[in-house]
XYZ file of C-alpha atoms in Angstrom:
506
model
C 209.979 72.035 184.513
C 208.827 69.715 187.292
C 206.757 70.979 190.185
C 208.961 71.065 193.256
C 208.655 72.225 196.835
C 211.685 71.546 199.014
C 213.333 72.900 202.114
C 216.925 73.046 200.872
C 218.885 73.069 204.115
C 222.118 72.507 202.174
C 221.953 75.937 200.551
C 224.883 78.137 201.541
C 223.657 80.861 203.866
C 225.045 84.162 202.589
C 225.243 86.969 205.125
C 222.979 89.368 203.229
C 220.970 87.550 200.578
C 219.518 89.853 197.956
C 215.769 89.705 197.499
C 213.685 91.021 194.631
C 210.849 91.549 197.094
C 209.536 90.575 200.499
C 206.438 88.796 199.205
C 205.290 87.419 195.881
C 201.519 87.078 195.619
C 200.333 84.726 192.879
C 196.926 85.791 191.577
C 195.286 89.217 191.455
C 191.695 88.304 192.277
C 190.036 89.773 195.384
C 192.156 87.711 197.808
C 195.487 88.311 196.083
C 194.910 91.995 195.381
C 193.688 92.590 198.943
C 196.733 90.786 200.380
C 199.013 92.917 198.213
C 197.164 96.037 199.362
C 197.489 95.236 203.074
C 201.117 94.117 202.860
C 202.162 97.137 200.808
C 200.373 99.404 203.284
C 202.477 97.764 206.014
C 205.632 98.739 204.150
C 206.447 95.379 202.566
C 207.806 95.167 199.035
C 205.206 93.158 197.118
C 205.117 91.753 193.597
C 201.852 90.342 192.225
C 202.006 87.779 189.419
C 198.781 87.649 187.404
C 198.341 85.431 184.367
C 195.492 87.472 182.839
C 195.389 91.028 181.546
C 192.876 93.168 183.452
C 190.022 93.820 183.199
C 189.109 90.164 182.889
C 185.973 88.119 183.506
C 185.526 85.501 186.233
C 182.693 82.967 186.496
C 180.908 84.009 189.674
C 177.493 84.999 190.954
C 178.840 88.568 191.318
C 177.025 88.774 194.671
C 179.002 91.019 197.020
C 177.512 90.279 200.427
C 177.068 92.808 203.225
C 180.043 91.144 204.920
C 182.191 91.687 201.835
C 181.039 95.296 201.652
C 182.306 95.758 205.193
C 185.765 94.486 204.196
C 185.828 96.691 201.081
C 184.830 99.702 203.167
C 187.857 99.135 205.414
C 190.059 99.225 202.318
C 188.522 102.497 201.116
C 187.132 100.866 197.975
C 183.429 101.117 198.829
C 183.607 104.920 198.781
C 185.010 105.141 195.236
C 182.681 106.713 192.678
C 182.955 103.727 190.340
C 181.993 101.430 193.207
C 179.054 103.601 194.263
C 177.662 103.370 190.734
C 177.275 99.582 190.977
C 173.890 97.945 191.511
C 172.393 97.414 194.977
C 170.013 94.701 196.163
C 168.087 95.047 199.424
C 165.391 92.368 199.174
C 165.460 88.619 198.571
C 162.970 85.862 197.799
C 163.746 82.175 198.234
C 161.831 79.781 195.992
C 161.250 76.079 196.559
C 160.195 73.919 193.607
C 159.122 76.990 191.636
C 157.039 78.616 194.381
C 157.974 81.489 196.729
C 158.912 80.086 200.136
C 160.029 83.116 202.112
C 160.855 86.732 201.279
C 162.139 89.777 203.092
C 164.855 92.341 203.618
C 168.354 91.549 204.797
C 168.594 90.917 208.562
C 169.934 93.403 211.056
C 173.521 92.419 211.875
C 175.925 94.643 213.756
C 178.409 96.633 211.624
C 176.912 95.438 208.325
C 174.699 97.242 205.794
C 171.273 95.779 205.095
C 171.932 95.485 201.390
C 174.364 93.827 199.019
C 175.803 94.806 195.675
C 175.955 92.761 192.501
C 179.172 93.716 190.732
C 180.577 91.924 187.670
C 184.042 90.656 188.497
C 185.560 92.620 185.607
C 184.685 95.725 187.600
C 185.178 94.588 191.204
C 188.535 92.875 190.742
C 189.931 95.846 188.825
C 188.964 98.220 191.642
C 190.684 96.075 194.295
C 193.797 95.663 192.148
C 193.883 99.416 191.589
C 193.926 99.878 195.373
C 196.866 97.458 195.650
C 198.805 99.418 193.055
C 198.111 102.701 194.824
C 199.336 101.161 198.085
C 202.686 100.445 196.419
C 202.439 96.868 195.131
C 204.043 96.014 191.778
C 201.625 94.124 189.523
C 202.917 92.039 186.616
C 199.967 91.167 184.391
C 200.284 88.530 181.696
C 202.766 86.718 183.939
C 202.240 83.044 184.766
C 203.774 81.143 187.666
C 205.799 78.169 186.416
C 207.359 76.836 189.608
C 208.785 77.773 192.973
C 211.410 76.196 195.199
C 211.575 76.852 198.932
C 215.154 77.089 200.157
C 216.684 77.850 203.533
C 216.754 81.639 203.272
C 214.433 82.439 200.397
C 211.965 81.200 197.797
C 213.055 81.002 194.176
C 210.070 81.770 191.946
C 210.055 81.079 188.215
C 207.463 82.821 186.035
C 206.748 83.153 182.316
C 205.880 86.437 180.625
C 205.077 85.802 176.965
C 208.186 83.991 175.695
C 210.426 85.257 178.473
C 211.262 83.411 181.697
C 211.670 85.491 184.837
C 213.217 84.371 188.124
C 212.593 86.079 191.458
C 213.984 85.670 194.934
C 211.513 86.433 197.722
C 211.168 85.847 201.435
C 207.594 84.600 201.199
C 205.128 83.402 198.566
C 201.340 83.699 198.923
C 199.093 81.545 196.746
C 195.923 83.362 195.704
C 195.612 81.631 192.358
C 192.107 80.249 192.715
C 190.490 76.877 192.201
C 193.324 75.314 190.215
C 196.056 76.826 192.375
C 199.542 75.833 191.272
C 200.924 77.146 194.558
C 198.588 74.794 196.448
C 199.496 71.822 194.258
C 203.220 72.388 194.765
C 202.779 72.900 198.507
C 200.474 69.944 199.154
C 201.518 67.637 196.285
C 197.793 66.980 195.844
C 194.694 68.308 194.113
C 191.246 69.067 195.498
C 189.052 65.984 195.701
C 185.819 65.812 193.727
C 183.750 65.829 196.915
C 185.328 69.100 198.036
C 184.418 70.966 194.879
C 181.348 72.508 193.322
C 180.472 73.103 189.672
C 178.999 76.420 188.611
C 177.317 77.642 185.423
C 176.711 81.361 184.961
C 175.120 83.556 182.315
C 174.063 87.177 181.851
C 170.573 88.091 180.653
C 169.028 91.364 179.513
C 165.317 92.136 179.431
C 164.829 90.729 182.934
C 161.499 91.654 184.541
C 160.492 92.097 188.168
C 161.965 94.097 191.026
C 165.533 95.033 190.094
C 166.410 95.403 193.790
C 165.380 91.814 194.542
C 167.714 88.825 194.533
C 166.260 85.354 194.010
C 167.508 81.966 195.172
C 165.853 78.822 193.791
C 165.935 75.359 195.372
C 164.623 72.321 193.532
C 165.217 68.653 192.885
C 167.339 69.210 189.773
C 169.893 71.471 191.431
C 170.038 69.980 194.935
C 172.418 69.777 196.747
C 173.016 73.260 195.399
C 170.829 76.063 194.125
C 170.212 78.386 191.211
C 170.075 82.160 191.412
C 169.108 85.426 189.783
C 171.046 88.495 190.941
C 170.208 91.790 189.173
C 173.199 93.831 187.976
C 171.082 96.704 186.606
C 167.428 97.631 186.124
C 166.924 95.043 183.382
C 170.016 92.807 183.484
C 170.908 89.943 185.787
C 173.527 87.349 186.598
C 171.785 83.961 186.411
C 173.394 80.687 187.375
C 173.392 77.351 189.145
C 175.860 75.781 191.565
C 176.068 72.044 192.276
C 177.936 70.331 195.104
C 180.463 67.812 193.807
C 180.504 64.127 194.680
C 176.716 63.717 194.785
C 175.199 60.328 193.982
C 173.697 59.971 191.488
C 175.496 62.847 189.794
C 173.438 65.861 188.818
C 173.109 66.931 185.216
C 175.820 68.946 183.499
C 175.413 72.442 185.032
C 175.317 74.201 181.661
C 172.497 71.990 180.374
C 170.765 72.101 183.741
C 170.736 75.901 183.820
C 169.111 76.021 180.387
C 166.386 73.615 181.550
C 165.810 75.387 184.863
C 165.246 78.716 183.141
C 162.417 77.130 181.144
C 160.992 74.722 183.718
C 161.363 76.434 187.094
C 158.303 78.660 187.436
C 160.129 81.141 189.654
C 163.019 81.622 187.240
C 160.775 81.652 184.191
C 158.599 84.418 185.639
C 161.557 86.818 185.501
C 163.313 85.499 182.399
C 160.489 84.642 179.980
C 161.159 87.792 177.900
C 164.904 87.979 178.565
C 167.732 87.360 176.105
C 171.032 85.650 176.802
C 174.081 87.909 176.530
C 177.151 85.993 175.415
C 177.634 82.368 176.428
C 176.864 80.253 179.478
C 180.211 79.829 181.233
C 181.161 76.938 183.532
C 183.773 76.766 186.295
C 184.746 74.710 189.332
C 184.818 76.016 192.883
C 186.970 74.731 195.738
C 185.248 74.003 199.035
C 187.092 73.705 202.327
C 189.098 70.535 202.859
C 190.343 70.122 206.410
C 193.028 67.698 205.190
C 194.688 70.275 202.935
C 197.358 72.433 204.642
C 197.246 76.168 203.989
C 200.734 77.028 205.277
C 204.206 75.608 204.782
C 207.740 76.899 205.097
C 207.637 80.372 203.473
C 204.244 79.604 201.859
C 200.673 80.673 202.651
C 197.435 79.973 200.762
C 194.506 82.388 200.836
C 191.034 82.676 199.329
C 189.819 79.910 197.059
C 193.366 78.533 196.709
C 192.941 77.568 200.378
C 189.343 76.389 199.906
C 188.061 79.373 201.872
C 184.645 79.607 200.245
C 181.438 80.020 202.221
C 179.871 76.534 201.913
C 176.386 77.815 202.775
C 176.043 80.173 199.806
C 179.124 79.596 197.643
C 180.484 83.129 198.006
C 184.263 83.332 197.985
C 184.823 87.087 198.012
C 184.232 87.689 201.723
C 186.534 84.939 202.982
C 189.053 85.861 200.296
C 189.228 89.400 201.663
C 189.307 88.246 205.275
C 192.030 85.660 204.695
C 194.058 88.290 202.828
C 193.990 90.507 205.900
C 194.889 87.659 208.264
C 197.745 86.497 206.024
C 199.110 90.030 205.728
C 199.183 90.364 209.512
C 201.155 87.123 209.768
C 203.504 88.171 206.954
C 204.255 91.507 208.612
C 204.935 89.798 211.944
C 207.195 87.245 210.242
C 209.230 90.002 208.612
C 209.930 91.394 212.058
C 210.689 88.043 213.699
C 212.463 86.671 210.591
C 210.634 83.405 211.195
C 209.196 82.121 207.920
C 209.012 78.465 208.902
C 205.661 76.699 208.891
C 205.539 77.072 212.675
C 206.066 80.814 212.352
C 203.250 81.158 209.815
C 200.897 78.997 211.868
C 199.325 82.108 213.411
C 197.542 82.529 210.074
C 196.195 78.970 209.885
C 195.158 79.201 213.536
C 193.240 82.407 212.808
C 191.412 80.682 209.964
C 190.549 77.767 212.240
C 189.405 80.028 215.085
C 187.209 82.184 212.846
C 185.848 79.631 210.389
C 186.723 76.119 211.548
C 183.527 75.301 213.431
C 181.292 76.423 210.583
C 183.344 74.433 208.081
C 183.049 71.303 210.229
C 179.265 71.616 210.443
C 178.958 72.185 206.683
C 181.167 69.168 205.918
C 178.998 66.958 208.105
C 175.792 68.205 206.513
C 177.064 67.930 202.937
C 178.052 64.341 203.632
C 174.359 63.613 204.147
C 172.956 65.819 201.401
C 175.069 64.229 198.659
C 172.592 61.335 198.424
C 170.312 62.859 195.784
C 167.965 59.865 195.945
C 166.693 61.358 199.201
C 166.233 64.860 197.822
C 162.597 64.808 198.943
C 163.903 64.707 202.524
C 166.502 67.398 202.003
C 164.028 69.713 200.232
C 161.658 69.157 203.125
C 164.485 70.528 205.274
C 164.532 73.721 203.183
C 160.747 73.922 203.490
C 160.895 73.566 207.276
C 163.489 76.317 207.483
C 161.179 78.608 205.541
C 158.144 77.716 207.642
C 159.995 78.232 210.895
C 161.370 81.564 209.672
C 157.837 82.897 209.274
C 156.952 82.255 212.931
C 160.308 82.717 214.664
C 161.985 86.122 214.041
C 165.299 85.111 215.610
C 165.436 81.915 213.569
C 164.638 83.980 210.475
C 167.501 86.337 211.317
C 169.931 83.438 211.699
C 168.967 81.531 208.559
C 168.694 84.598 206.314
C 171.967 85.842 207.775
C 173.666 82.541 206.934
C 172.331 82.447 203.359
C 173.306 86.087 202.730
C 176.787 85.641 204.184
C 176.125 88.045 207.049
C 176.331 85.320 209.707
C 178.692 82.354 209.582
C 177.572 79.412 211.753
C 180.661 79.331 213.944
C 178.700 79.274 217.171
C 176.514 76.628 218.725
C 173.197 78.458 218.343
C 173.559 78.860 214.580
C 174.752 75.277 214.158
C 171.812 73.947 216.157
C 169.433 76.018 214.040
C 170.642 74.208 210.927
C 171.131 70.697 212.275
C 167.953 70.820 214.354
C 165.863 71.562 211.291
C 167.695 68.854 209.361
C 166.718 66.374 212.078
C 163.097 67.535 211.827
C 163.214 66.949 208.076
C 164.536 63.432 208.571
C 161.781 62.716 211.059
C 159.104 64.105 208.788
C 159.961 61.738 205.925
C 159.814 58.484 207.772
C 161.816 58.483 210.983
C 159.008 59.672 213.241
C 159.503 58.455 216.784
C 157.024 56.341 218.701
C 156.383 59.151 221.171
C 155.339 61.514 218.384
C 152.760 59.051 217.101
C 151.470 58.404 220.615
C 151.086 62.128 221.241
C 149.382 62.667 217.909
C 147.914 59.455 216.380
C 146.849 61.405 213.300
C 150.504 61.421 212.246
C 150.571 57.654 211.876
C 149.146 57.362 208.317
C 151.369 60.123 206.948
C 154.337 58.729 208.833
C 153.739 55.284 207.373
C 153.415 56.735 203.879
C 156.647 58.697 204.263
C 158.457 55.687 205.689
C 157.296 53.588 202.731
C 158.385 56.249 200.239
C 161.808 56.619 201.853
C 162.241 52.856 202.097
C 161.329 52.261 198.459
C 163.700 54.984 197.266
C 166.519 53.697 199.469
C 165.953 50.119 198.279
C 165.947 51.163 194.623
C 169.163 53.132 195.172
C 170.825 50.150 196.872
C 169.796 47.800 194.058
C 171.113 50.097 191.336
C 174.445 50.839 192.988
C 175.055 48.674 196.078
C 178.583 49.939 196.705
C 177.586 53.612 196.531
C 174.581 52.957 198.775
C 176.688 51.142 201.358
C 179.348 53.840 201.239
C 176.790 56.607 201.716
C 174.947 54.685 204.452
C 178.117 54.240 206.461
C 179.023 57.879 205.916
C 175.515 59.024 206.870
C 175.640 57.132 210.152
C 179.043 58.622 210.874
C 177.916 62.114 209.881
C 174.833 62.049 212.103
C 176.950 60.867 215.017
C 179.518 63.576 214.336
C 176.840 66.265 214.115
C 175.404 65.145 217.431
C 178.872 65.053 218.983
C 179.921 68.477 217.715
C 176.701 70.181 218.737
C 176.462 68.395 222.102
C 180.006 69.451 222.949
C 179.054 73.042 222.287
C 175.890 72.691 224.362
C 177.888 71.190 227.244
C 180.436 73.983 226.988
C 177.651 76.564 227.047
C 176.028 74.852 230.038
C 179.298 74.786 231.980
C 179.896 78.456 231.242
C 176.422 79.363 232.451
C 176.541 77.246 235.607
C 180.059 78.441 236.359
C 179.004 82.065 236.151
C 176.123 81.425 238.559
C 178.351 79.962 241.256
């Protein structure tokens, strides 16, 4: 059956069309199950189509951030006994090139706990789906979406359950079917681009040493742009993995092979895993990042969670934004049921909410990733990480912002957090060869180091250009554009802030 999405205005409009449900949610991960929970709680008739049979595994870091814990608390899940038995982490150490860079507890952020949990997705997803069922949603496991057709007064949904084909008529369809979302592909008639994706390898180890309440994040040349991690799931077990940003040049190593090498060669990882044993296999998956060009609503269609690219680009966590987008989509769905407006314009309150809450932070991350994808200049980008760590040690507020961003407690959707990131990135660029004349005049001792850094950067850039002239030119043009865009975005926010301050003083 071909993939089709049409607005069939020629369909005869019966007076009282019969619906199998109000909403069909495709996918029973955190986003889909949470959407089903909220919509069912609002009195909507909800059917969830889930291809797998639960409990099922999902390649993920299993890190449930303090922000995610807040969302799960609102749903009543965090108080369940099975949830309370899961492992907590309240301390983190960031490593750079095998050495500890900065360590500490989670920052103090209003309405959030100062700890996270590390919960295998087999457990977490089952708990959220259980809540959806209790709220009244019907869940059809082992049921795969085949196609859907948007018509004037309903959506016809075709699904397969074993050898049987099932057809449903619903008012609204919500795509929560993850990184290879069929709902998204039918809606947009496109797939996620390579540059808006990440590749992830994950494994479980037993016999892990060190503080079982401490999470570790490792930055290094092999995994940048990206990082590797160790998140304890019990006293001697941990989720260990690596995530790589797509579209980098030159491409990083295969994540599965890279993870194996990092465990042996990264001193920080090796210190905790030298006596550990691999449980099962190293699993690999792709992860969708936000793409501003991809619509997340259409007539009678909404996309949530990773199907909409709503993944935190600063740490790769998708659970928090999956839960948040589920709530926002459910609010729009409930309002649309009352207004009977299921057109794209009627569902735009959801996409506007996403833009208002997350748009600025996504723009900043897109600009930064455009620069960081040139792996030939990793020495500059890793210097950026180093500067962030150094500044965190002397500036408590900066430490709160950066640790909050990395832990998912703070999303850089305001000018001060954006400037914290981009300002340090500028410092890193300056430190590896773009030092201004005034800096050298003020401190002549910087001249030799500046010259050395400029030479190193120039040689690397020249070698890169010689090996792949087209890629170098493409990145150079993009880099110039990105730096201009960063300056424009941040300066607009600064100007807005200045006007607000001066206006309030008049």
